[in-house]
Short mmCIF file of C-alpha atoms in Angstrom, two decimals:
data_model
loop_
_atom_site.label_atom_id
_atom_site.label_comp_id
_atom_site.label_asym_id
_atom_site.label_seq_id
_atom_site.Cartn_x
_atom_site.Cartn_y
_atom_site.Cartn_z
CA UNK A 25 -2.40 -38.10 9.06
CA UNK A 26 -1.19 -35.54 11.12
CA UNK A 27 -3.33 -36.25 14.35
CA UNK A 28 -4.85 -33.19 14.45
CA UNK A 29 -7.89 -32.66 17.09
CA UNK A 30 -9.74 -29.88 18.52
CA UNK A 31 -11.93 -29.97 21.80
CA UNK A 32 -15.61 -29.37 20.94
CA UNK A 33 -18.10 -27.46 23.30
CA UNK A 34 -18.80 -30.65 25.11
CA UNK A 35 -15.21 -31.33 26.22
CA UNK A 36 -14.36 -34.17 23.82
CA UNK A 37 -11.60 -34.40 20.96
CA UNK A 38 -12.75 -34.39 17.32
CA UNK A 39 -10.89 -34.43 14.10
CA UNK A 40 -11.53 -31.47 11.71
CA UNK A 41 -13.52 -32.28 8.72
CA UNK A 42 -11.21 -30.36 6.58
CA UNK A 43 -7.66 -29.41 6.94
CA UNK A 44 -6.02 -27.76 4.29
CA UNK A 45 -2.17 -27.34 4.02
CA UNK A 46 -0.11 -25.35 1.43
CA UNK A 47 3.34 -24.38 1.10
CA UNK A 48 2.24 -20.91 0.28
CA UNK A 49 -0.76 -18.83 1.58
CA UNK A 50 -3.90 -18.10 -0.06
CA UNK A 51 -2.85 -14.59 -1.23
CA UNK A 52 0.02 -15.88 -2.92
CA UNK A 53 -2.13 -18.48 -4.65
CA UNK A 54 -4.46 -16.04 -5.97
CA UNK A 55 -1.63 -13.92 -7.48
CA UNK A 56 -0.19 -17.11 -9.07
CA UNK A 57 -3.75 -17.89 -10.74
CA UNK A 58 -3.90 -14.45 -12.10
CA UNK A 59 -0.52 -14.42 -13.50
CA UNK A 60 -1.16 -17.90 -14.95
CA UNK A 61 -4.26 -16.39 -16.55
CA UNK A 62 -2.38 -13.48 -18.14
CA UNK A 63 0.16 -16.00 -19.48
CA UNK A 64 -2.56 -18.15 -20.88
CA UNK A 65 -4.17 -14.93 -22.68
CA UNK A 66 -0.72 -14.18 -23.93
CA UNK A 67 -0.35 -17.40 -25.59
CA UNK A 68 -3.65 -17.03 -27.03
CA UNK A 69 -2.55 -13.81 -28.61
CA UNK A 70 -4.39 -11.40 -26.17
CA UNK A 71 -2.65 -8.81 -24.05
CA UNK A 72 -1.92 -9.93 -20.67
CA UNK A 73 -3.12 -7.67 -17.96
CA UNK A 74 -4.02 -7.55 -14.12
CA UNK A 75 -7.34 -7.16 -13.01
CA UNK A 76 -7.91 -3.43 -12.76
CA UNK A 77 -8.55 -3.38 -9.00
CA UNK A 78 -5.33 -5.01 -8.43
CA UNK A 79 -2.87 -3.10 -10.87
CA UNK A 80 -0.55 -0.75 -9.09
CA UNK A 81 -1.36 2.06 -11.61
CA UNK A 82 -4.54 2.36 -13.40
CA UNK A 83 -4.07 5.56 -15.47
CA UNK A 84 -1.06 6.78 -16.98
CA UNK A 85 -1.25 10.39 -18.09
CA UNK A 86 1.36 11.05 -21.04
CA UNK A 87 1.83 14.77 -22.06
CA UNK A 88 2.62 15.09 -25.94
CA UNK A 89 5.17 17.96 -24.69
CA UNK A 90 6.65 19.29 -21.39
CA UNK A 91 4.30 22.22 -21.78
CA UNK A 92 1.59 19.88 -20.77
CA UNK A 93 2.80 18.30 -17.70
CA UNK A 94 1.31 21.11 -15.55
CA UNK A 95 -1.93 20.31 -16.98
CA UNK A 96 -1.33 16.50 -16.74
CA UNK A 97 -0.82 17.43 -12.88
CA UNK A 98 -4.21 19.14 -12.44
CA UNK A 99 -5.96 16.10 -14.14
CA UNK A 100 -4.04 13.82 -11.73
CA UNK A 101 -4.96 15.76 -8.87
CA UNK A 102 -8.74 15.27 -10.03
CA UNK A 103 -7.98 11.58 -10.23
CA UNK A 104 -6.67 11.54 -6.75
CA UNK A 105 -9.77 12.88 -5.33
CA UNK A 106 -11.64 9.89 -6.83
CA UNK A 107 -9.03 7.38 -5.51
CA UNK A 108 -7.85 6.29 -9.02
CA UNK A 109 -4.31 5.39 -8.84
CA UNK A 110 -2.43 7.34 -11.54
CA UNK A 111 0.88 8.59 -12.58
CA UNK A 112 2.49 11.07 -15.06
CA UNK A 113 5.24 10.30 -17.74
CA UNK A 114 6.98 13.49 -17.60
CA UNK A 115 10.29 11.93 -18.86
CA UNK A 116 12.34 13.45 -21.71
CA UNK A 117 11.26 10.56 -24.24
CA UNK A 118 9.45 10.51 -27.50
CA UNK A 119 5.63 10.06 -27.50
CA UNK A 120 6.06 6.50 -28.96
CA UNK A 121 8.55 5.49 -26.12
CA UNK A 122 6.24 6.61 -23.63
CA UNK A 123 3.34 4.81 -24.89
CA UNK A 124 5.16 1.67 -25.39
CA UNK A 125 6.66 1.95 -21.91
CA UNK A 126 3.12 2.09 -20.50
CA UNK A 127 2.15 -0.93 -22.76
CA UNK A 128 4.96 -2.97 -21.39
CA UNK A 129 3.95 -2.11 -17.73
CA UNK A 130 0.41 -3.40 -18.52
CA UNK A 131 -1.23 -0.10 -17.55
CA UNK A 132 -4.89 -0.38 -18.26
CA UNK A 133 -5.76 3.16 -19.11
CA UNK A 134 -3.13 5.29 -21.13
CA UNK A 135 -4.21 8.94 -21.60
CA UNK A 136 -2.27 11.01 -24.16
CA UNK A 137 -2.80 14.84 -23.37
CA UNK A 138 -2.00 17.67 -25.64
CA UNK A 139 -3.72 20.82 -27.13
CA UNK A 140 -6.52 19.34 -28.39
CA UNK A 141 -7.39 17.43 -25.03
CA UNK A 142 -6.72 20.70 -23.03
CA UNK A 143 -8.83 22.77 -25.22
CA UNK A 144 -11.92 20.36 -25.53
CA UNK A 145 -11.42 19.22 -21.97
CA UNK A 146 -11.27 15.55 -22.86
CA UNK A 147 -8.88 12.65 -22.69
CA UNK A 148 -7.79 10.60 -25.43
CA UNK A 149 -7.65 7.12 -23.84
CA UNK A 150 -6.17 3.66 -24.98
CA UNK A 151 -7.77 1.00 -23.18
CA UNK A 152 -5.54 -2.10 -22.77
CA UNK A 153 -8.37 -4.47 -22.01
CA UNK A 154 -9.60 -4.52 -25.48
CA UNK A 155 -7.27 -1.97 -27.43
CA UNK A 156 -9.98 0.54 -28.04
CA UNK A 157 -8.91 4.26 -28.26
CA UNK A 158 -11.58 6.87 -27.56
CA UNK A 159 -12.20 10.16 -26.19
CA UNK A 160 -13.75 10.37 -22.69
CA UNK A 161 -14.31 13.00 -20.20
CA UNK A 162 -12.44 12.99 -17.17
CA UNK A 163 -15.87 11.94 -15.36
CA UNK A 164 -16.48 9.41 -17.80
CA UNK A 165 -13.10 7.82 -17.18
CA UNK A 166 -13.61 7.89 -13.48
CA UNK A 167 -17.12 6.48 -13.49
CA UNK A 168 -15.88 3.61 -15.78
CA UNK A 169 -12.87 2.68 -13.49
CA UNK A 170 -15.15 3.11 -10.24
CA UNK A 171 -17.93 1.02 -11.80
CA UNK A 172 -15.17 -1.85 -12.37
CA UNK A 173 -13.57 -1.46 -9.03
CA UNK A 174 -16.34 -0.63 -6.63
CA UNK A 175 -16.16 -4.06 -4.88
CA UNK A 176 -12.46 -3.61 -4.07
CA UNK A 177 -10.76 -1.48 -1.36
CA UNK A 178 -9.16 1.63 -2.62
CA UNK A 179 -5.30 2.03 -2.29
CA UNK A 180 -3.14 5.15 -2.99
CA UNK A 181 -0.31 5.10 -5.47
CA UNK A 182 2.60 3.70 -3.62
CA UNK A 183 5.16 5.44 -5.94
CA UNK A 184 6.06 8.87 -6.82
CA UNK A 185 3.41 10.27 -9.12
CA UNK A 186 6.08 11.49 -11.74
CA UNK A 187 8.08 8.66 -13.58
CA UNK A 188 11.17 10.73 -13.55
CA UNK A 189 11.07 10.39 -9.74
CA UNK A 190 10.68 6.78 -9.68
CA UNK A 191 13.39 4.42 -9.06
CA UNK A 192 15.02 3.13 -12.34
CA UNK A 193 15.80 -0.74 -12.19
CA UNK A 194 18.33 -2.12 -14.71
CA UNK A 195 19.88 -5.35 -15.23
CA UNK A 196 23.46 -5.75 -14.16
CA UNK A 197 25.41 -8.12 -16.59
#
């Protein structure tokens, strides 16, 4: 149809066996497929989500009070060492609003940090994948994430770590 040819090693013209054209590239098609699958899951009553390796933020740390922000920063630094993309919700909002915000952003792991977590050196983790709420050590969380993403290249967080420092997008009416 396009009369496209190539020259073989013998110097003769040949038509390619397979030629694929598309109005969008292969990366875009993969992302379209992922978003379409999330939409199908949502229609079936499941929580939509991106694959863990693709999600811009894998873990959000939510302090129950501003006095735990520094402790969250320590945890965040350790997560950085293991190349786990994370952020800290240091905004002056209620705990429920912070959790709701993380849910709306499809954050795979939401960790609420308070007195008990600091004292016992654990993380209270809410997993988007299946809705589980459990307690994990930092090492267990890192191992779970690294086991699920070991095939993928590591990428650092592209936004400021503290949510209060991130840009706020609002709709202009």
